[in-house]
PDB file of C-alpha atoms in Angstrom:
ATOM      1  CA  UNK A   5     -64.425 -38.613   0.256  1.00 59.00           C
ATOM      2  CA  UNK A   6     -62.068 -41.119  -1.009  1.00 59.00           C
ATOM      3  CA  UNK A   7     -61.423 -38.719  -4.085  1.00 63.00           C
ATOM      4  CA  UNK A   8     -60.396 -35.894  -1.680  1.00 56.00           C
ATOM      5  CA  UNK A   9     -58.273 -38.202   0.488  1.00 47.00           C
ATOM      6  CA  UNK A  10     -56.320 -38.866  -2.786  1.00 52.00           C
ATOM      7  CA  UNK A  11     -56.163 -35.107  -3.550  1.00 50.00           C
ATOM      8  CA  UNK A  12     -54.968 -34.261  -0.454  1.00 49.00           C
ATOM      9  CA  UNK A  13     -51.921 -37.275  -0.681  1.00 52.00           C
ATOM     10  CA  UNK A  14     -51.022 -35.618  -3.790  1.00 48.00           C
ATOM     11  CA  UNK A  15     -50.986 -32.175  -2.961  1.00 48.00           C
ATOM     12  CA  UNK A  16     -48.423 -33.605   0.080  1.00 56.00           C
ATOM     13  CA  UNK A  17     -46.534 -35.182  -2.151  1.00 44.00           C
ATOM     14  CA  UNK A  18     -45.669 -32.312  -4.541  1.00 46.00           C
ATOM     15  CA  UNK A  19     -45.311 -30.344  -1.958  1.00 48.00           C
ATOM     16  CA  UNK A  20     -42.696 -32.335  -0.173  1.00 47.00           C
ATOM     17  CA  UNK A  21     -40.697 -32.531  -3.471  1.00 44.00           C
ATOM     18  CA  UNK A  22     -40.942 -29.474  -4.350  1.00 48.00           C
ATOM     19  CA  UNK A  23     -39.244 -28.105  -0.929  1.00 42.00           C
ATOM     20  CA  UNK A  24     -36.920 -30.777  -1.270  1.00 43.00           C
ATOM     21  CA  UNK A  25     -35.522 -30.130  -4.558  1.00 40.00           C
ATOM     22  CA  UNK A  26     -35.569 -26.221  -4.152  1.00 40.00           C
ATOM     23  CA  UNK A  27     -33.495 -26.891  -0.335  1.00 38.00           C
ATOM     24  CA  UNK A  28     -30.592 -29.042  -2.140  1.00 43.00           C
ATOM     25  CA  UNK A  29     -27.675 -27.030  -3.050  1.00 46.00           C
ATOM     26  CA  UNK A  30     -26.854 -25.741  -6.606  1.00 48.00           C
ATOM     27  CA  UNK A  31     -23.474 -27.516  -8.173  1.00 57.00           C
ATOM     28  CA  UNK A  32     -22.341 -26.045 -10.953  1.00 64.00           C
ATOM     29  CA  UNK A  33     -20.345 -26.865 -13.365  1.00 86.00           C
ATOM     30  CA  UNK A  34     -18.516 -23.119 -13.819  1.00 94.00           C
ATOM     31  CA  UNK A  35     -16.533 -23.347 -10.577  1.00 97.00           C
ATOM     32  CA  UNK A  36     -14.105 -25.860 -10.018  1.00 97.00           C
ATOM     33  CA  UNK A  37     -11.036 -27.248  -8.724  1.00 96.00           C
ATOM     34  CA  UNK A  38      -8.845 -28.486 -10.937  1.00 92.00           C
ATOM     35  CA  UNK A  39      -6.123 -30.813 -10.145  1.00 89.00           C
ATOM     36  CA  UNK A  40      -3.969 -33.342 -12.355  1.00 88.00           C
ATOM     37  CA  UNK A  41      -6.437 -32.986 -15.077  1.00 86.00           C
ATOM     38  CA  UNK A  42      -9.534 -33.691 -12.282  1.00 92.00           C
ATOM     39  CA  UNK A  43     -12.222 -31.475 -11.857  1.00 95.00           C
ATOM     40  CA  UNK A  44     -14.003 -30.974  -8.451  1.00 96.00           C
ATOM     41  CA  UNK A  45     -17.146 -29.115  -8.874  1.00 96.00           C
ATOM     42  CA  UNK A  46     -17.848 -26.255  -6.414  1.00 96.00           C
ATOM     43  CA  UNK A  47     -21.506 -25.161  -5.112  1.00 93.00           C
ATOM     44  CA  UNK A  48     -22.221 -21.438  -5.785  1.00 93.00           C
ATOM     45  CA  UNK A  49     -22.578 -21.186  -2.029  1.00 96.00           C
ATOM     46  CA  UNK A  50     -18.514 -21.808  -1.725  1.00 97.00           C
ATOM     47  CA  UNK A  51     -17.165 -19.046  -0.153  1.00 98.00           C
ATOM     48  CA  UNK A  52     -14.052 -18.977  -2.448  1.00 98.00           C
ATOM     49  CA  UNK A  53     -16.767 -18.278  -5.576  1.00 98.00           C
ATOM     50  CA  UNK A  54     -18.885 -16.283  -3.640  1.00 98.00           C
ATOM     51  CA  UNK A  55     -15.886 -13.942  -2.845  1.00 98.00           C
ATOM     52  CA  UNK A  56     -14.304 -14.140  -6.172  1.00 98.00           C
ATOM     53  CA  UNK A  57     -17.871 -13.280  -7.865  1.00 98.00           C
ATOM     54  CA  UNK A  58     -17.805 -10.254  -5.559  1.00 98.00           C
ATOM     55  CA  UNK A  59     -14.591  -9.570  -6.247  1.00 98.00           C
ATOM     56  CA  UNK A  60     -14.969  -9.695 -10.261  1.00 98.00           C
ATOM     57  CA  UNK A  61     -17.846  -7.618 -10.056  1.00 97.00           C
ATOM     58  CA  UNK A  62     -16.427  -4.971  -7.767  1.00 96.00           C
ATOM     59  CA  UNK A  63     -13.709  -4.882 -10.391  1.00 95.00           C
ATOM     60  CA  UNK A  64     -15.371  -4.730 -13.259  1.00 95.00           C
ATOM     61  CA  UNK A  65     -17.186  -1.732 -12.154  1.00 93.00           C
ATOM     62  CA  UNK A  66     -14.311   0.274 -11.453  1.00 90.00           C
ATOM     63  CA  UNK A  67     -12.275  -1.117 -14.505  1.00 88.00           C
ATOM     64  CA  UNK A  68     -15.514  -0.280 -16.991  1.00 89.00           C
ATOM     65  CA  UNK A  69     -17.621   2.364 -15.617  1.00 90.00           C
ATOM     66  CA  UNK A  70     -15.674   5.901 -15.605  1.00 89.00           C
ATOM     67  CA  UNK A  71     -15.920   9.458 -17.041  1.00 90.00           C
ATOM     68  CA  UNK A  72     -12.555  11.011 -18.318  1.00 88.00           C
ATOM     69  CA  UNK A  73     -13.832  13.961 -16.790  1.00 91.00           C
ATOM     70  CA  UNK A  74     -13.122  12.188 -13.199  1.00 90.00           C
ATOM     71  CA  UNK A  75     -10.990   8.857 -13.511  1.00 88.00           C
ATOM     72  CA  UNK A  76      -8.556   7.998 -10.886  1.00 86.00           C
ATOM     73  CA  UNK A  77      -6.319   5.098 -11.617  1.00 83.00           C
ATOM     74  CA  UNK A  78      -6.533   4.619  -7.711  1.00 87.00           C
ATOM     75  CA  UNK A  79      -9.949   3.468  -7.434  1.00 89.00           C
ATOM     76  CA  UNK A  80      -8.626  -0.297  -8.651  1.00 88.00           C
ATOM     77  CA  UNK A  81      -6.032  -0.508  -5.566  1.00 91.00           C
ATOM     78  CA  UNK A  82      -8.210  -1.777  -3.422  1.00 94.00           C
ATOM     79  CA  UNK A  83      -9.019  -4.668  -5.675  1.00 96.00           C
ATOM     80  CA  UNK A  84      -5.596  -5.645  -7.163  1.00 94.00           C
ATOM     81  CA  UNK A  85      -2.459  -7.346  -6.089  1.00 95.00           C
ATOM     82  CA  UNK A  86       1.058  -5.120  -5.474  1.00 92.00           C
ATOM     83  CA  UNK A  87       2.391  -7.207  -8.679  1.00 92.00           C
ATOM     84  CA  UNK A  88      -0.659  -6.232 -10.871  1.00 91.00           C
ATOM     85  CA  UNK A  89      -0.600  -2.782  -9.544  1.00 88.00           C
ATOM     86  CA  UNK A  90       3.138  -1.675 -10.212  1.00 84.00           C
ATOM     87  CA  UNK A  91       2.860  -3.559 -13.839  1.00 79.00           C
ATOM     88  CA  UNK A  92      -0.883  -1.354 -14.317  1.00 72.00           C
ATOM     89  CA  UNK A  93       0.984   1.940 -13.541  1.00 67.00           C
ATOM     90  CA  UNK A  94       3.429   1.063 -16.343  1.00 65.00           C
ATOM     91  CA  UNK A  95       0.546   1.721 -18.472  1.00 66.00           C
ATOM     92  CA  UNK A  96      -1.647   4.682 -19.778  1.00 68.00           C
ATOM     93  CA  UNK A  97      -4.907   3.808 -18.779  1.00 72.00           C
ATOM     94  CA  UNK A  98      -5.687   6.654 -17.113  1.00 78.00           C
ATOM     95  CA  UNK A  99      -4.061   8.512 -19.672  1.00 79.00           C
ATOM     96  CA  UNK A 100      -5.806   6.851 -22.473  1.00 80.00           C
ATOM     97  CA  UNK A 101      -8.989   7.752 -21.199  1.00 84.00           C
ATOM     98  CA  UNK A 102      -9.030  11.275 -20.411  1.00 86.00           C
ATOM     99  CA  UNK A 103      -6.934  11.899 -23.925  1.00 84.00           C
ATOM    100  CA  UNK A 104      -9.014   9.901 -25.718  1.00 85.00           C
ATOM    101  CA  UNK A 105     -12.376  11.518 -23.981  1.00 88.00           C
ATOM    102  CA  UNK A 106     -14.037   8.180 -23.548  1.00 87.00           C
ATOM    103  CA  UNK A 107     -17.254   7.478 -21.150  1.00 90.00           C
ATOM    104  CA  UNK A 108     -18.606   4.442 -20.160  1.00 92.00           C
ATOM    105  CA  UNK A 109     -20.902   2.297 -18.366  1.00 94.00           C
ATOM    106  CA  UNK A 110     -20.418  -1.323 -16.388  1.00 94.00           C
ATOM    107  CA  UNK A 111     -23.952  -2.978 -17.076  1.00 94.00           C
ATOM    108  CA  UNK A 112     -22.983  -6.845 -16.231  1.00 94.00           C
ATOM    109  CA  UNK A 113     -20.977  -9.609 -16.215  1.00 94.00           C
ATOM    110  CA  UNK A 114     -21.834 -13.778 -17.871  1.00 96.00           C
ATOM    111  CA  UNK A 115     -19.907 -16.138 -16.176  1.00 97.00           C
ATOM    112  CA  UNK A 116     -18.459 -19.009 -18.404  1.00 97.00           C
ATOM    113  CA  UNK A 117     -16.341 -21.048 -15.475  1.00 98.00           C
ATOM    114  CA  UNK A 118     -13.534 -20.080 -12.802  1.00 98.00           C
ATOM    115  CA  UNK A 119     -10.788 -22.430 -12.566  1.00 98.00           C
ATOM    116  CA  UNK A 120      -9.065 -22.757  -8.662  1.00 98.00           C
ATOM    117  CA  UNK A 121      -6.109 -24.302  -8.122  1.00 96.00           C
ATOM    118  CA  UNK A 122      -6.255 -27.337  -5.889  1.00 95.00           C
ATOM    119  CA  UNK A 123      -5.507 -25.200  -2.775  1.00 96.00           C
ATOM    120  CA  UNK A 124      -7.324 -22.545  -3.381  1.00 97.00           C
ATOM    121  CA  UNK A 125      -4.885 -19.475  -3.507  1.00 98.00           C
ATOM    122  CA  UNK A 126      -5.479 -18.890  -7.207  1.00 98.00           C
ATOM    123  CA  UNK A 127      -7.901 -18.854  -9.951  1.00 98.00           C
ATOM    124  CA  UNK A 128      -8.628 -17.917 -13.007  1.00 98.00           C
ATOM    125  CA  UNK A 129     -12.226 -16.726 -14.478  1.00 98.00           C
ATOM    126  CA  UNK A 130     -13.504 -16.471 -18.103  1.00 98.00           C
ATOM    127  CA  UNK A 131     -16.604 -14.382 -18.573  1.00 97.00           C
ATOM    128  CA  UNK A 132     -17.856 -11.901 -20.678  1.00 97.00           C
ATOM    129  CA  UNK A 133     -18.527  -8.481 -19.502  1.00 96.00           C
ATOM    130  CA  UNK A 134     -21.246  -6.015 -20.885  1.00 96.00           C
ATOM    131  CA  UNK A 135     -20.492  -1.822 -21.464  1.00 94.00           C
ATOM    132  CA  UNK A 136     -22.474   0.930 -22.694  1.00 95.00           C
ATOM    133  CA  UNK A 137     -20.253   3.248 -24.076  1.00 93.00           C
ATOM    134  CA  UNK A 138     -21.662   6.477 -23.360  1.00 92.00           C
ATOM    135  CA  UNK A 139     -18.924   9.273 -24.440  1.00 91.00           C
ATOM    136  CA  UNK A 140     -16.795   6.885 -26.889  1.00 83.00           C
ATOM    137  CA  UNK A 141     -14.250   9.480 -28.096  1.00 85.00           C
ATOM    138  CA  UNK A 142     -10.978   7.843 -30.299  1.00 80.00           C
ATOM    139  CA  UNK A 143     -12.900   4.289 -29.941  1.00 79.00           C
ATOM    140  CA  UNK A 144     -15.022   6.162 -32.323  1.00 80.00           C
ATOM    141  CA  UNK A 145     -11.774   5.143 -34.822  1.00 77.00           C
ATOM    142  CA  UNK A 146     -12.189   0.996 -33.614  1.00 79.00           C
ATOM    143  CA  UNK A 147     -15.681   1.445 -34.594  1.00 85.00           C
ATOM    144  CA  UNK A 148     -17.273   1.663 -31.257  1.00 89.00           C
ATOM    145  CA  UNK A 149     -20.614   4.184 -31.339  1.00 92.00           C
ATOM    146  CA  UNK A 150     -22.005   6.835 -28.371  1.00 92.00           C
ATOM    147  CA  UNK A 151     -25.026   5.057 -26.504  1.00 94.00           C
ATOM    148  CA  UNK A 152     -24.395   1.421 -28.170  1.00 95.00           C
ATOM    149  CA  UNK A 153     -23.617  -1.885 -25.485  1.00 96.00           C
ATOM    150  CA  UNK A 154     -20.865  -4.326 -26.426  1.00 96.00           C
ATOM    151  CA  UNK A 155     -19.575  -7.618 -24.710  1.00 96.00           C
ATOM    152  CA  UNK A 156     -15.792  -8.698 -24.671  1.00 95.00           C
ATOM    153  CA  UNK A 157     -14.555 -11.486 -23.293  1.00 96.00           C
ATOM    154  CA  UNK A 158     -11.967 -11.506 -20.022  1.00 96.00           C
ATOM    155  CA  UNK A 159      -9.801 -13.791 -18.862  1.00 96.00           C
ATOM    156  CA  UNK A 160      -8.988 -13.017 -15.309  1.00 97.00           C
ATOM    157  CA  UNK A 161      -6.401 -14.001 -12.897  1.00 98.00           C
ATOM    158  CA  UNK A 162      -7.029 -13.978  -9.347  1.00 98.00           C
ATOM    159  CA  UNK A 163      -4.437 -14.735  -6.188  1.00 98.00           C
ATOM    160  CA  UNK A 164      -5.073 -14.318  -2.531  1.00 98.00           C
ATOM    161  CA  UNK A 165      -3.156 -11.652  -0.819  1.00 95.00           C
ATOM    162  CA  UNK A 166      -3.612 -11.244   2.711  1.00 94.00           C
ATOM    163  CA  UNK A 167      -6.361 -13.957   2.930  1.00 95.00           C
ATOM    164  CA  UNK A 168      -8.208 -12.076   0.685  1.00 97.00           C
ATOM    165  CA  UNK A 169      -8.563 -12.609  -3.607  1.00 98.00           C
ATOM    166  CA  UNK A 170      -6.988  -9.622  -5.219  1.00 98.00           C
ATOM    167  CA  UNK A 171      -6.921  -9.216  -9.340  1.00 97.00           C
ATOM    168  CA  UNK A 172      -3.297 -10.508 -10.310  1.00 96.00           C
ATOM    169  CA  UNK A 173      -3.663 -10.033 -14.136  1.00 94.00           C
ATOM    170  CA  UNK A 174      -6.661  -8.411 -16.688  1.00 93.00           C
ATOM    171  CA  UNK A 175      -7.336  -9.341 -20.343  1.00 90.00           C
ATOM    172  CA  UNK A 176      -9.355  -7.278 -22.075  1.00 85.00           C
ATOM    173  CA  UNK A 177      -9.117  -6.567 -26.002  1.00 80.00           C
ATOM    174  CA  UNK A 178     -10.959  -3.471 -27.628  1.00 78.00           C
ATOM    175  CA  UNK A 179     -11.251  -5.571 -30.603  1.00 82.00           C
ATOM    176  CA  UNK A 180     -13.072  -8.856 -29.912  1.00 88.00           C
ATOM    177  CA  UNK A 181     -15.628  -6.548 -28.194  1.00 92.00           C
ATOM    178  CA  UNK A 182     -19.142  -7.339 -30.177  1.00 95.00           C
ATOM    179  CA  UNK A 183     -22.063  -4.959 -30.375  1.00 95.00           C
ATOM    180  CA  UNK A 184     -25.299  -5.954 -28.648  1.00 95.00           C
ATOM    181  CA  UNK A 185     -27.481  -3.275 -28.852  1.00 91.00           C
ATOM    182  CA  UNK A 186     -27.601   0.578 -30.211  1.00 86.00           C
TER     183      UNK A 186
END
């Protein structure tokens, strides 16, 4: 009896830990505010990260996962501010692509941090993004391959617009993309 009674305390007691731990909330150290060289750490649950995630991954799809067959340079407007839009069209993406006859596929996204500014207007994220090139066309000349996945890195600027974050500027180099798989 005595033996169960101490089975039973136990079996409380782990369980009362383990709901506690798993209902605290998750602080990371990839989202923060940074102010006069001070960083505040944000939950994942913030809705400033929890928008921007959205927003980088909304992006990232539309800026990684096309057919020259069917691009349209206006799919990003939604997700972009006026500034970053007028200095886009200023360049041949769209152009690029459907010369160049390139396919490919968005698979994911690897957060390293994003960096707010201390009142939360603007950020700036640095993460690697994952893409299967499917069609690769004149990449075949940078050494990309049809069906193989590579990961770049991206620095990305972010501003509200209208209460709402918006993609302000896009890094993305061809050439410090790495193969991950055939």
């Amino acid at each position: 009896m005595k033996r169960s009674l101490y089975f039973l305390f136990f079996l409380i007691l782990v369980t009362s830990l383990i709901v506690g731990c798993s209902t605290q909330k998750v602080t990371s150290k990839m989202y923060y505010i940074e102010e006069n060289g001070k960083k505040d750490y944000l939950d994942e649950e913030n809705k400033d990260v929890v928008e921007l995630l959205a927003l980088i991954e909304a992006y990232e799809k539309v800026e990684n996962d096309y057919d020259y067959r069917t691009v349209d340079k206006t799919a990003r407007y939604p997700y972009v501010t006026e500034r970053y839009k007028n200095f886009k069209e200023t360049g041949r993406w769209e152009e690029d692509i459907k010369c160049g006859k390139i396919c490919m596929k968005w698979c994911n996204f690897e957060m390293n941090y994003i960096k707010f500014d201390e009142s939360l207007q603007e950020a700036e994220a640095d993460y690697l993004t994952c893409f299967t090139v499917k069609e690769c066309g004149c990449l075949e000349e940078r050494g990309f391959e049809d069906g193989a996945t590579y990961q770049a890195p991206i620095t990305l600027q972010a501003k509200k617009e209208d209460g709402k974050w918006k993609v302000d500027d896009y890094t993305f180099t061809s050439k410090n993309a790495k193969k991950i798989k055939n």
